[in-house]
Amino acid sequence: MFETVIGLEVHTQLNTDSKLFCSCATSFNAEQNSNTCPTCLALPGALPVLNKEVLHKSIMLGTAIDARINKTSYFDRKSYFYPDSPSAYQITQLYTPVVEHGTLQIDFKDGKHKIIRINRAHIEADAGKNIHDGSVSKVDLNRAGTPLLEIVSEPDMSSSEEAILYLKKLHSIVRYLDISDANMQEGSFRCDVNVSIRPKGDKKLYTRVEIKNINSFRFIEQAIALEVERQTIAWEDGVYDEEILQETRLFDQDKQETRSMRGKEGAADYRYFPEPDLRPAKIDDAMLEKFSKIPELPDKKRERFISEYKLNEYNAGVITSSLEMAHFFEEMIKEGGTPKTATTWLTGELQSRLKGGLTLITSPVSAKTMGELVNRIDDQTISGKAAKEVLDYLMENDLGVDTIIEKLGLKQVTDMGAIEKMCDEIIAANEDKAEQFRAGKDKLFGFFVGQVMKASKGSANPQAVNEVLKAKLA
Ligand code: ADP
Ligand code: MG
Ligand code: ZN
């Protein structure tokens, strides 16, 4: 039997206003090659100057993952030639990165946890983009020189489930800290997956294969499964040494295969050497103190939601997995509704109605309005069923909750006199069934509840109906 060994490298694009070593804007959706200057175009003689904001954000990340933050870190030159990198090298941090030796906790569904070690997080410059357009290829350098923080895990994950939990946790931390947009589709949170296998119990690390730039959690899961299968078959067929090489592979989602892209370069191939154009990056005490004050992170927030709002572990995890949802929830609660009802209506009813690219941020129904709706359910003004109608209406119309309840005539009848009258009428119209019920046919109770609810067009308070019927049929 084999076990899977996975290590992840995540490139997260820092959301600074300007680039890493020049003052060009980082919004690379601008007109092609418009956000460029002699430095990021690598014109001879132009010198890089470090953007301090990048250090600030590195300190925040380092604090969040309990890492060592190096007060002096160094830049190195990694040589490679590719058209989207006009300097023919990348400035990165090989020997002494800004952040080292962190940890990140992942949480399983059954309540268990595991600590994944993070080897390092280092600062580096992004490349531009090659755009292949028919028979020609173009280069857009708007992205060249954008700051990246590459976060490198130890090979501590042993399944795709663990890898995805790690990525989702890291993603949510980065978003909580607001140091990156971390948009996977747009490439501001990119992941390289390193995979190997080994006989269960073996502590040795075997040949790793690196799968580059997979841009969704689902594809990462598929790529790992395919690669593990390929390596396992090779091992079992006795051709592991010939077929499993340290190389970079590409995941093809259509063909559902990974295939060789290039042999994996060793560090020597890159001719790393200390970057001569930059001084060491210095972090002083004042800077460290200021930026290590970070906001409440997902784990802490989850614990607080459990103790403060009495949510169960699962719901607290779902709601705090994104900062947007946690905010939304707390805004809802401010309106006075119970956390329990708010949870159901946020994670269930509202989420299922957010389609076609709508998110909590662009939701047509605000947190305040959702809070009001929850309030009206909790104080029994409307039934849960009626509330669904109100929410459907709110998705299309920007009106107040009470106005809609009024307009759609959904107010729940809690007037006991009215409910008693309805119950009397239903019992009178079904004397035979009432007799059978009294004679012991308990199942008929549901029939009476159903009839009264129907007569009230769903507006009667079901709890009150139950009580009244119980008394009258006794
Ligand atoms: P490179 O930039 O050459 O890919 P890094 O040191 O930046 O090298 O990243 C190596 C990644 O591969 C790390 O995430 C590490 O945990 C992982 N890794 C190393 N050895 C193995 C292995 N045998 N199986 C799986 N992952 C591995
Ligand atoms: Mg790598
Ligand atoms: Zn520039």
XYZ file of C-alpha atoms and ligand atoms in Angstrom, residues 19 22-24 35-41 144, ligand 3:
13
model
C 4.795 47.369 -8.380
C 9.044 50.708 -9.496
C 6.136 53.115 -9.138
C 4.035 51.686 -11.992
C 1.741 50.317 -16.874
C 5.419 50.046 -17.622
C 8.595 52.052 -17.102
C 12.342 51.573 -17.731
C 12.643 49.461 -14.563
C 9.918 46.909 -15.247
C 10.820 46.884 -18.941
C 5.828 42.368 -15.051
Zn 7.545 50.036 -13.882
